[in-house]
Tab-separated table of C-alpha atoms in Angstrom:
chain	number	residue	atom	x	y	z
A	1	MET	CA	0.000	0.000	0.000
A	2	ALA	CA	2.869	2.380	0.769
A	3	ALA	CA	4.374	1.852	-2.694
A	4	LYS	CA	1.030	2.527	-4.382
A	5	ALA	CA	0.665	5.675	-2.272
A	6	ILE	CA	4.030	7.098	-3.321
A	7	ILE	CA	3.359	6.335	-6.997
A	8	SER	CA	-0.005	8.088	-6.658
A	9	TRP	CA	1.692	11.056	-4.982
A	10	LEU	CA	4.324	11.318	-7.728
A	11	VAL	CA	1.634	11.168	-10.405
A	12	SER	CA	-0.384	13.907	-8.702
A	13	LEU	CA	2.779	16.040	-8.558
A	14	PHE	CA	3.363	15.439	-12.269
A	15	VAL	CA	-0.202	16.456	-13.159
A	16	TRP	CA	0.024	19.551	-10.994
A	17	LEU	CA	3.272	20.626	-12.640
A	18	SER	CA	1.677	20.112	-16.043
A	19	VAL	CA	-1.197	22.425	-15.135
A	20	GLN	CA	1.255	25.024	-13.829
A	21	ARG	CA	3.129	24.698	-17.145
A	22	TRP	CA	6.546	24.201	-15.637
A	23	GLU	CA	9.239	24.184	-18.267
A	24	SER	CA	10.023	20.744	-19.681
A	25	VAL	CA	12.944	19.674	-21.825
A	26	SER	CA	13.887	16.620	-23.843
A	27	VAL	CA	15.287	13.566	-22.107
A	28	LEU	CA	18.630	14.282	-23.773
A	29	SER	CA	19.117	17.449	-21.755
A	30	SER	CA	22.106	17.584	-19.412
A	31	SER	CA	20.429	20.113	-17.098
A	32	PRO	CA	19.661	19.170	-13.481
A	33	ILE	CA	16.400	17.249	-13.532
A	34	SER	CA	14.373	15.526	-10.848
A	35	PHE	CA	12.039	13.209	-12.722
A	36	TYR	CA	10.787	12.143	-16.136
A	37	ALA	CA	7.171	11.456	-17.026
A	38	ASP	CA	4.933	10.502	-19.937
A	39	ASN	CA	2.899	13.454	-21.242
A	40	ARG	CA	0.269	11.197	-22.928
A	41	LEU	CA	1.515	12.277	-26.367
A	42	ASP	CA	3.844	9.278	-26.706
A	43	GLN	CA	6.611	11.521	-25.394
A	44	THR	CA	8.703	11.430	-22.235
A	45	VAL	CA	9.457	14.888	-20.857
A	46	ALA	CA	12.053	15.793	-18.244
A	47	TYR	CA	11.123	18.416	-15.667
A	48	LYS	CA	13.984	20.834	-15.486
A	49	TYR	CA	12.735	23.188	-12.799
A	50	LEU	CA	11.181	21.552	-9.765
A	51	PRO	CA	10.268	24.041	-7.030
A	52	SER	CA	12.376	23.721	-3.891
A	53	LYS	CA	9.359	22.856	-1.744
A	54	GLU	CA	8.197	20.130	-4.124
A	55	ARG	CA	11.741	18.771	-4.454
A	56	LYS	CA	12.095	18.450	-0.663
A	57	GLU	CA	8.669	16.873	-0.417
A	58	MET	CA	9.574	14.335	-3.092
A	59	GLN	CA	12.824	13.495	-1.281
A	60	SER	CA	10.970	13.101	2.018
A	61	GLU	CA	8.307	10.850	0.498
A	62	ILE	CA	10.833	8.578	-1.214
A	63	LEU	CA	12.955	8.312	1.949
A	64	SER	CA	9.812	7.352	3.856
A	65	LEU	CA	9.013	4.722	1.257
A	66	LEU	CA	12.537	3.316	1.557
A	67	GLY	CA	11.989	2.943	5.297
A	68	LEU	CA	14.539	5.651	6.153
A	69	HIS	CA	13.936	8.363	8.735
A	70	HIS	CA	16.592	10.612	7.246
A	71	ARG	CA	19.038	10.875	4.379
A	72	PRO	CA	22.091	8.704	5.167
A	73	LYS	CA	25.404	10.547	5.392
A	74	PRO	CA	28.114	7.879	5.179
A	75	ARG	CA	31.583	8.775	6.395
A	76	SER	CA	33.145	6.748	3.584
A	77	HIS	CA	31.978	6.097	0.035
A	78	VAL	CA	34.555	3.445	-0.843
A	79	THR	CA	33.114	0.574	-2.895
A	80	GLU	CA	36.378	-1.304	-3.522
A	81	ASN	CA	36.518	-2.804	-0.018
A	82	SER	CA	35.557	-6.440	0.477
A	83	ALA	CA	32.212	-5.742	2.210
A	84	PRO	CA	30.603	-3.466	-0.404
A	85	LYS	CA	32.266	-5.331	-3.278
A	86	TYR	CA	30.530	-8.579	-2.298
A	87	LEU	CA	27.058	-7.003	-2.443
A	88	ILE	CA	27.815	-5.046	-5.605
A	89	ASP	CA	28.910	-8.245	-7.354
A	90	LEU	CA	25.812	-10.029	-6.064
A	91	TYR	CA	23.575	-7.211	-7.313
A	92	LYS	CA	25.188	-7.038	-10.749
A	93	SER	CA	25.342	-10.801	-11.261
A	94	PHE	CA	21.877	-11.906	-10.207
A	95	LEU	CA	19.483	-8.969	-10.509
A	96	ASP	CA	16.492	-10.003	-12.603
A	97	GLU	CA	15.416	-6.921	-14.562
A	98	ASP	CA	11.872	-8.181	-15.079
A	99	SER	CA	10.998	-9.025	-11.488
A	100	GLY	CA	13.403	-6.696	-9.695
A	101	ASN	CA	14.482	-9.601	-7.449
A	102	LEU	CA	17.719	-11.490	-7.117
A	103	LYS	CA	17.261	-14.719	-9.067
A	104	ILE	CA	19.565	-17.516	-7.970
A	105	ASN	CA	19.158	-21.142	-8.991
A	106	SER	CA	20.075	-23.188	-5.933
A	107	LYS	CA	20.239	-26.386	-8.025
A	108	ALA	CA	23.434	-25.264	-9.748
A	109	PRO	CA	26.678	-24.071	-8.105
A	110	VAL	CA	26.645	-20.313	-7.553
A	111	VAL	CA	30.022	-18.596	-7.508
A	112	ILE	CA	30.682	-15.100	-6.127
A	113	GLU	CA	34.284	-13.842	-6.194
A	114	GLY	CA	35.524	-17.349	-6.889
A	115	GLU	CA	33.604	-18.928	-4.001
A	116	VAL	CA	30.777	-21.442	-4.269
A	117	LEU	CA	27.987	-20.189	-2.008
A	118	SER	CA	26.654	-22.539	0.664
A	119	ASN	CA	23.054	-23.782	0.598
A	120	ASN	CA	22.293	-21.650	3.652
A	121	SER	CA	23.557	-18.558	1.812
A	122	LEU	CA	21.519	-19.383	-1.285
A	123	HIS	CA	18.293	-19.803	0.665
A	124	ALA	CA	19.008	-16.656	2.658
A	125	ILE	CA	19.639	-14.603	-0.504
A	126	ASN	CA	16.422	-15.780	-2.161
A	127	ASP	CA	14.235	-15.396	0.938
A	128	SER	CA	15.620	-12.233	2.527
A	129	ASP	CA	14.383	-8.656	2.071
A	130	ILE	CA	17.562	-7.017	3.342
A	131	ILE	CA	21.202	-8.036	2.967
A	132	MET	CA	23.766	-6.012	4.907
A	133	SER	CA	27.546	-6.111	4.840
A	134	PHE	CA	29.590	-4.878	7.801
A	135	VAL	CA	33.190	-3.705	7.667
A	136	ASN	CA	35.555	-4.867	10.404
A	137	GLN	CA	36.087	-1.802	12.618
A	138	ILE	CA	38.223	-3.253	15.388
A	139	HIS	CA	40.570	-0.270	15.038
A	140	ARG	CA	37.643	1.941	16.101
A	141	LYS	CA	36.524	-0.259	19.010
A	142	ALA	CA	40.044	-0.967	20.309
A	143	PRO	CA	42.409	1.617	18.771
A	144	HIS	CA	45.343	0.651	21.014
A	145	LEU	CA	45.105	-3.080	20.260
A	146	ARG	CA	48.343	-4.458	18.802
A	147	HIS	CA	49.056	-8.134	19.440
A	148	ASP	CA	45.575	-9.568	18.815
A	149	ARG	CA	44.461	-7.089	16.152
A	150	ASP	CA	43.968	-9.710	13.420
A	151	ARG	CA	42.363	-12.175	15.826
A	152	ARG	CA	39.633	-9.771	16.872
A	153	PHE	CA	36.733	-8.382	14.902
A	154	TRP	CA	34.124	-5.742	15.696
A	155	PHE	CA	31.150	-4.715	13.539
A	156	ASP	CA	28.865	-1.740	14.035
A	157	VAL	CA	25.300	-3.115	13.813
A	158	SER	CA	23.607	-0.092	15.405
A	159	GLU	CA	21.767	0.730	12.169
A	160	VAL	CA	19.959	-2.639	12.172
A	161	SER	CA	16.381	-2.349	13.377
A	162	PRO	CA	15.155	-4.871	15.987
A	163	GLU	CA	12.075	-5.101	13.755
A	164	GLU	CA	14.066	-7.152	11.255
A	165	THR	CA	14.267	-10.927	11.648
A	166	ILE	CA	17.790	-12.224	11.094
A	167	MET	CA	17.937	-15.346	8.936
A	168	ASP	CA	21.669	-15.941	8.664
A	169	ALA	CA	24.976	-14.167	9.239
A	170	GLU	CA	28.520	-15.094	8.259
A	171	LEU	CA	31.998	-13.861	9.095
A	172	ARG	CA	34.034	-14.037	5.897
A	173	LEU	CA	37.827	-14.387	5.933
A	174	PHE	CA	40.101	-14.557	2.899
A	175	ARG	CA	43.008	-17.004	2.815
A	176	ASP	CA	45.911	-16.596	0.408
A	177	LEU	CA	48.283	-19.594	0.589
A	178	THR	CA	51.111	-17.596	-1.004
A	179	ASP	CA	51.169	-15.443	2.152
A	180	SER	CA	51.316	-18.452	4.498
A	181	SER	CA	54.489	-18.993	6.519
A	182	LEU	CA	53.330	-22.351	7.914
A	183	PRO	CA	52.894	-25.599	5.939
A	184	SER	CA	49.697	-25.642	3.882
A	185	ASN	CA	49.321	-29.422	4.189
A	186	LEU	CA	48.493	-29.239	7.902
A	187	THR	CA	44.917	-29.237	9.180
A	188	TYR	CA	44.104	-26.044	11.021
A	189	HIS	CA	41.197	-25.737	13.442
A	190	LEU	CA	39.528	-22.312	13.401
A	191	THR	CA	37.332	-21.594	16.436
A	192	LEU	CA	35.325	-18.399	16.700
A	193	TYR	CA	34.211	-16.905	20.029
A	194	MET	CA	31.954	-14.032	21.020
A	195	LEU	CA	33.515	-11.739	23.603
A	196	SER	CA	31.510	-10.786	26.667
A	197	GLN	CA	32.362	-8.743	29.728
A	198	GLY	CA	33.891	-10.566	32.720
A	199	ASP	CA	33.731	-9.635	36.404
A	200	ASP	CA	36.721	-7.364	36.064
A	201	PRO	CA	36.565	-4.471	33.547
A	202	GLU	CA	39.714	-5.822	31.918
A	203	ASP	CA	38.443	-9.389	31.752
A	204	LYS	CA	36.761	-10.765	28.638
A	205	VAL	CA	34.903	-14.071	28.516
A	206	LEU	CA	35.093	-16.258	25.398
A	207	ASN	CA	31.747	-17.779	24.338
A	208	TYR	CA	31.891	-20.437	21.624
A	209	VAL	CA	30.186	-19.490	18.341
A	210	SER	CA	31.348	-21.809	15.536
A	211	ASP	CA	34.370	-23.616	14.162
A	212	GLN	CA	35.826	-24.997	10.954
A	213	ARG	CA	38.739	-27.185	9.876
A	214	ILE	CA	40.796	-26.157	6.856
A	215	THR	CA	43.773	-27.664	5.058
A	216	PHE	CA	44.379	-26.599	1.463
A	217	ASP	CA	41.371	-24.248	1.510
A	218	GLU	CA	42.065	-20.998	-0.314
A	219	GLY	CA	39.827	-18.032	-1.002
A	220	TRP	CA	36.882	-16.992	1.163
A	221	ILE	CA	36.161	-18.946	4.342
A	222	SER	CA	32.782	-18.535	6.074
A	223	LEU	CA	32.002	-18.936	9.779
A	224	ASN	CA	28.433	-18.702	11.057
A	225	VAL	CA	27.826	-15.707	13.367
A	226	THR	CA	24.020	-15.654	13.465
A	227	ASP	CA	23.778	-15.992	17.265
A	228	PRO	CA	26.204	-13.138	18.046
A	229	MET	CA	24.400	-10.925	15.539
A	230	ILE	CA	21.057	-11.562	17.268
A	231	THR	CA	22.644	-10.743	20.630
A	232	TRP	CA	24.220	-7.501	19.422
A	233	ILE	CA	21.029	-6.244	17.770
A	234	THR	CA	18.934	-7.044	20.854
A	235	PHE	CA	21.512	-5.887	23.414
A	236	PRO	CA	23.832	-3.360	21.706
A	237	HIS	CA	25.903	-2.759	24.870
A	238	GLN	CA	27.016	-6.411	24.765
A	239	ASN	CA	28.731	-5.983	21.398
A	240	LEU	CA	32.388	-6.503	22.276
A	241	GLY	CA	33.145	-8.273	19.014
A	242	LEU	CA	34.563	-11.669	18.061
A	243	TYR	CA	37.795	-13.527	18.760
A	244	LEU	CA	39.392	-16.076	16.402
A	245	ARG	CA	41.589	-18.863	17.746
A	246	ILE	CA	43.627	-21.072	15.373
A	247	ARG	CA	45.257	-24.331	16.421
A	248	ALA	CA	46.996	-27.311	14.796
A	249	HIS	CA	47.915	-30.644	16.376
A	250	GLN	CA	51.544	-30.328	15.259
A	251	ILE	CA	51.934	-26.837	16.777
A	252	GLU	CA	51.617	-26.332	20.537
A	253	ARG	CA	50.860	-22.627	20.506
A	254	ASP	CA	48.015	-20.456	19.189
A	255	ILE	CA	48.608	-19.495	15.569
A	256	ASP	CA	48.317	-15.965	14.233
A	257	PRO	CA	45.908	-15.688	11.262
A	258	HIS	CA	48.573	-14.219	8.978
A	259	GLU	CA	50.768	-17.293	9.525
A	260	ILE	CA	48.357	-19.456	7.528
A	261	GLY	CA	47.624	-16.734	4.950
A	262	ILE	CA	44.410	-15.228	6.394
A	263	ILE	CA	44.276	-11.587	5.352
A	264	GLY	CA	43.960	-9.046	8.177
A	265	THR	CA	43.277	-5.321	8.491
A	266	ASN	CA	46.542	-4.399	6.794
A	267	GLY	CA	45.954	-6.590	3.745
A	268	PRO	CA	44.395	-5.705	0.380
A	269	LYS	CA	41.095	-3.869	0.923
A	270	ASP	CA	39.084	-6.221	-1.256
A	271	ARG	CA	40.196	-9.215	0.845
A	272	GLN	CA	39.784	-7.868	4.372
A	273	PRO	CA	37.412	-9.577	6.860
A	274	PHE	CA	33.744	-8.601	6.849
A	275	THR	CA	30.369	-9.899	7.950
A	276	ILE	CA	27.338	-10.466	5.723
A	277	ALA	CA	23.851	-10.738	7.269
A	278	PHE	CA	20.452	-11.619	5.792
A	279	PHE	CA	17.203	-10.249	7.207
A	280	LYS	CA	13.472	-10.715	6.683
A	281	SER	CA	11.396	-7.613	7.238
A	282	ARG	CA	8.527	-8.043	9.671
A	283	SER	CA	6.708	-4.928	8.520
A	284	HIS	CA	4.586	-5.128	5.382
A	285	GLY	CA	4.491	-1.434	4.712
A	286	ASN	CA	5.623	1.882	6.070
A	287	VAL	CA	3.422	4.082	8.199
A	288	ARG	CA	3.366	7.323	6.316
A	289	ARG	CA	1.995	10.606	7.513
A	290	ILE	CA	-1.006	12.106	5.762
A	291	ARG	CA	-0.176	15.336	4.005
A	292	GLN	CA	-2.484	18.250	3.489
A	293	THR	CA	-2.013	19.720	0.028
A	294	SER	CA	-3.583	22.443	-2.026
A	295	ARG	CA	-3.737	20.075	-4.956
A	296	LYS	CA	-6.140	17.813	-3.100
A	297	ARG	CA	-9.610	17.321	-4.555
A	298	GLN	CA	-12.226	19.402	-2.726
A	299	ARG	CA	-14.740	17.524	-0.577
A	300	SER	CA	-17.591	19.278	-2.353
A	301	ASP	CA	-16.599	17.647	-5.654
A	302	VAL	CA	-18.781	14.548	-5.425
A	303	SER	CA	-19.924	14.328	-9.026
A	304	PHE	CA	-18.636	11.396	-11.030
A	305	TYR	CA	-19.463	13.063	-14.334
A	306	ASP	CA	-16.416	13.274	-16.593
A	307	HIS	CA	-15.585	16.972	-16.811
A	308	ASP	CA	-12.281	16.924	-18.703
A	309	GLU	CA	-10.324	20.045	-17.808
A	310	TRP	CA	-8.203	21.501	-20.574
A	311	ASN	CA	-4.521	20.765	-20.049
A	312	PRO	CA	-1.835	21.639	-22.634
A	313	TYR	CA	0.109	18.474	-21.746
A	314	LEU	CA	-2.643	15.965	-21.055
A	315	ASN	CA	-5.543	16.925	-23.360
A	316	PRO	CA	-4.249	18.739	-26.452
A	317	ASN	CA	-6.996	17.701	-28.870
A	318	ASP	CA	-9.217	14.807	-29.830
A	319	ARG	CA	-6.869	13.267	-32.342
A	320	TYR	CA	-4.901	11.844	-29.411
A	321	ALA	CA	-7.972	10.204	-27.853
A	322	SER	CA	-6.740	6.715	-28.681
A	323	GLY	CA	-3.613	7.406	-26.659
A	324	ARG	CA	-5.728	8.372	-23.661
A	325	SER	CA	-7.022	4.883	-22.971
A	326	CYS	CA	-5.852	3.105	-19.822
A	327	GLN	CA	-2.213	2.058	-20.188
A	328	LYS	CA	1.186	2.014	-18.490
A	329	ARG	CA	3.069	5.279	-18.755
A	330	THR	CA	6.578	6.447	-17.984
A	331	LEU	CA	7.497	7.843	-14.591
A	332	TYR	CA	11.174	7.890	-13.642
A	333	VAL	CA	12.758	9.572	-10.628
A	334	SER	CA	16.511	10.141	-10.888
A	335	PHE	CA	18.359	9.530	-7.622
A	336	ARG	CA	21.409	11.216	-9.092
A	337	ASP	CA	19.488	14.376	-9.929
A	338	LEU	CA	18.104	14.418	-6.400
A	339	GLY	CA	21.721	14.614	-5.207
A	340	TRP	CA	21.721	11.117	-3.695
A	341	GLN	CA	24.596	9.616	-5.665
A	342	ASP	CA	26.830	9.866	-2.574
A	343	TRP	CA	24.833	7.224	-0.687
A	344	ILE	CA	22.827	5.267	-3.288
A	345	ILE	CA	25.181	2.973	-5.197
A	346	ALA	CA	22.609	1.423	-7.534
A	347	PRO	CA	20.345	1.871	-9.379
A	348	ASP	CA	20.711	5.392	-10.770
A	349	GLY	CA	16.989	6.010	-10.433
A	350	TYR	CA	13.541	4.635	-9.775
A	351	ALA	CA	11.536	3.604	-12.852
A	352	ALA	CA	8.136	3.508	-11.147
A	353	PHE	CA	5.821	3.898	-14.165
A	354	PHE	CA	2.152	4.638	-13.513
A	355	CYS	CA	-1.297	3.816	-14.824
A	356	ASP	CA	-3.314	6.533	-16.481
A	357	GLY	CA	-6.015	6.906	-19.072
A	358	GLU	CA	-9.701	6.490	-19.717
A	359	CYS	CA	-11.756	3.417	-18.890
A	360	SER	CA	-14.558	4.361	-21.283
A	361	PHE	CA	-17.059	2.194	-23.123
A	362	PRO	CA	-16.293	-0.051	-24.890
A	363	LEU	CA	-13.539	-1.600	-22.777
A	364	ASN	CA	-11.111	-3.169	-25.239
A	365	ALA	CA	-9.064	-6.292	-24.602
A	366	HIS	CA	-5.831	-4.355	-24.080
A	367	MET	CA	-7.416	-2.566	-21.105
A	368	ASN	CA	-7.303	-5.769	-19.020
A	369	ALA	CA	-10.751	-4.951	-17.633
A	370	THR	CA	-12.320	-7.052	-14.919
A	371	ASN	CA	-15.912	-8.290	-15.259
A	372	HIS	CA	-16.862	-5.884	-12.491
A	373	ALA	CA	-15.339	-2.985	-14.453
A	374	ILE	CA	-17.384	-3.933	-17.521
A	375	VAL	CA	-20.612	-3.923	-15.491
A	376	GLN	CA	-19.631	-0.657	-13.793
A	377	THR	CA	-19.011	0.945	-17.192
A	378	LEU	CA	-22.505	0.011	-18.384
A	379	VAL	CA	-24.089	1.369	-15.201
A	380	HIS	CA	-22.045	4.563	-15.529
A	381	LEU	CA	-23.436	5.103	-19.040
A	382	MET	CA	-26.963	4.975	-17.611
A	383	ASN	CA	-26.279	6.991	-14.466
A	384	PRO	CA	-23.019	8.970	-14.870
A	385	TYR	CA	-23.645	11.320	-11.931
A	386	ASN	CA	-23.948	8.601	-9.289
A	387	VAL	CA	-21.657	5.833	-10.524
A	388	PRO	CA	-18.045	6.589	-11.520
A	389	LYS	CA	-16.165	5.058	-14.381
A	390	PRO	CA	-13.797	2.198	-13.559
A	391	CYS	CA	-10.329	3.321	-12.550
A	392	CYS	CA	-7.117	2.722	-14.432
A	393	ALA	CA	-4.916	0.915	-11.925
A	394	PRO	CA	-1.942	-1.486	-11.747
A	395	THR	CA	-2.743	-5.149	-12.377
A	396	LYS	CA	0.814	-6.323	-11.734
A	397	LEU	CA	3.621	-4.835	-9.640
A	398	SER	CA	7.235	-5.924	-9.191
A	399	ALA	CA	10.004	-5.184	-6.722
A	400	ILE	CA	13.170	-3.138	-6.987
A	401	MET	CA	16.529	-3.709	-5.304
A	402	VAL	CA	18.365	-0.673	-3.919
A	403	LEU	CA	22.040	-0.796	-2.948
A	404	TYR	CA	23.110	1.975	-0.583
A	405	PHE	CA	25.350	3.119	2.284
A	406	ASP	CA	24.021	3.712	5.784
A	407	ASP	CA	25.406	6.297	8.210
A	408	ASN	CA	28.124	3.868	9.346
A	409	SER	CA	29.281	3.263	5.750
A	410	ASN	CA	27.914	-0.287	5.822
A	411	VAL	CA	26.440	-1.355	2.491
A	412	ILE	CA	22.811	-2.511	2.371
A	413	LEU	CA	21.023	-4.354	-0.417
A	414	LYS	CA	17.307	-4.003	0.178
A	415	LYS	CA	14.291	-5.373	-1.650
A	416	TYR	CA	11.196	-3.177	-1.927
A	417	LYS	CA	8.070	-5.030	-2.987
A	418	ASN	CA	5.312	-3.690	-5.254
A	419	MET	CA	7.331	-0.686	-6.392
A	420	VAL	CA	7.238	-0.918	-10.188
A	421	VAL	CA	4.119	-1.021	-12.345
A	422	LYS	CA	4.385	-3.882	-14.830
A	423	SER	CA	0.883	-3.717	-16.359
A	424	CYS	CA	-2.337	-1.729	-16.042
A	425	GLY	CA	-6.045	-2.402	-16.367
A	426	CYS	CA	-9.516	-1.070	-15.634
A	427	HIS	CA	-10.909	-1.899	-12.192
């Protein structure tokens, strides 16, 4: 319902601007533009001058639709690091343009950055609404840490809402055997612990999380961290991070990660440790405030009779009547032109489309009319003042995926359902 509301609001803004005769230019213009829309003349026009008030209102409405209370202001915009790179590759490789969803066939091996994804990851990707990547920020949590720096990990999950249900989370470590100083033919036992506060302020308690044995393994290694993630989101003050312990039967001491080729905080940025988490949204729509607007239809206007007002963009003359029948029309909002390119990575804009046009007798096949709409049309012909015409409305909607930074520079890949009009009909 929220998606339909924002599309309706954008359409009403477009119609209002048309009546006010704001200057429009061709889509090839390089001038700052906010959105593009169909003018019902088989043309797409770009609105060059959007009033400041309307521009801010549009930004506020779209942020609300995206479930954001404010415009994110990330401290860093780097996309070459391992955490954002993983989600960018996932977005580019598996985005289905028709449905707007990530389409991954779990029956065949799926490889991202040279790694075959686990079955848990595949199910989580297909079923989740939100995928978040978290950069290791142990230098921020413990800036004076030296000896155990590459054994400890800390991730800022403060931007995750408790309203989201976590499905799966993984700590991802990259191993490069060419950087290993210990024999690669040994079996190494990796054990991951969650740190919690002990009785003494300086004491830290190790709580087992997960473990894995590796020998010749090279590339990305995944360790499950779902339980710690749930704890940190529910009790943020308990987030003291993770601790990695590495042992081998032939070696009597604890092994440093770099000794077996595991890349740490000083390694290549695209191979540094990060966490990936998959969430299912509990909310089915955003609660949006009701706006009072001068463009709102007056309460006294209760007649359903079709009084077509003259509009230089919408109703030029009767020879375009065939183009006024109910159909899908262009509506595109440019994120870049809204000045959001610093936090939205992809896509460049929102191709919403909208449904517009007449549902007049006779209702042709291309109008996708319901039986109820056909009956309503006949009744309207007999009593036009009391029964309205059927409405031109979406018959099929699809999702979009938006890839963006949050305030902590974590990268989020989020699915928004029912955002794009795929087809229209008379209802």
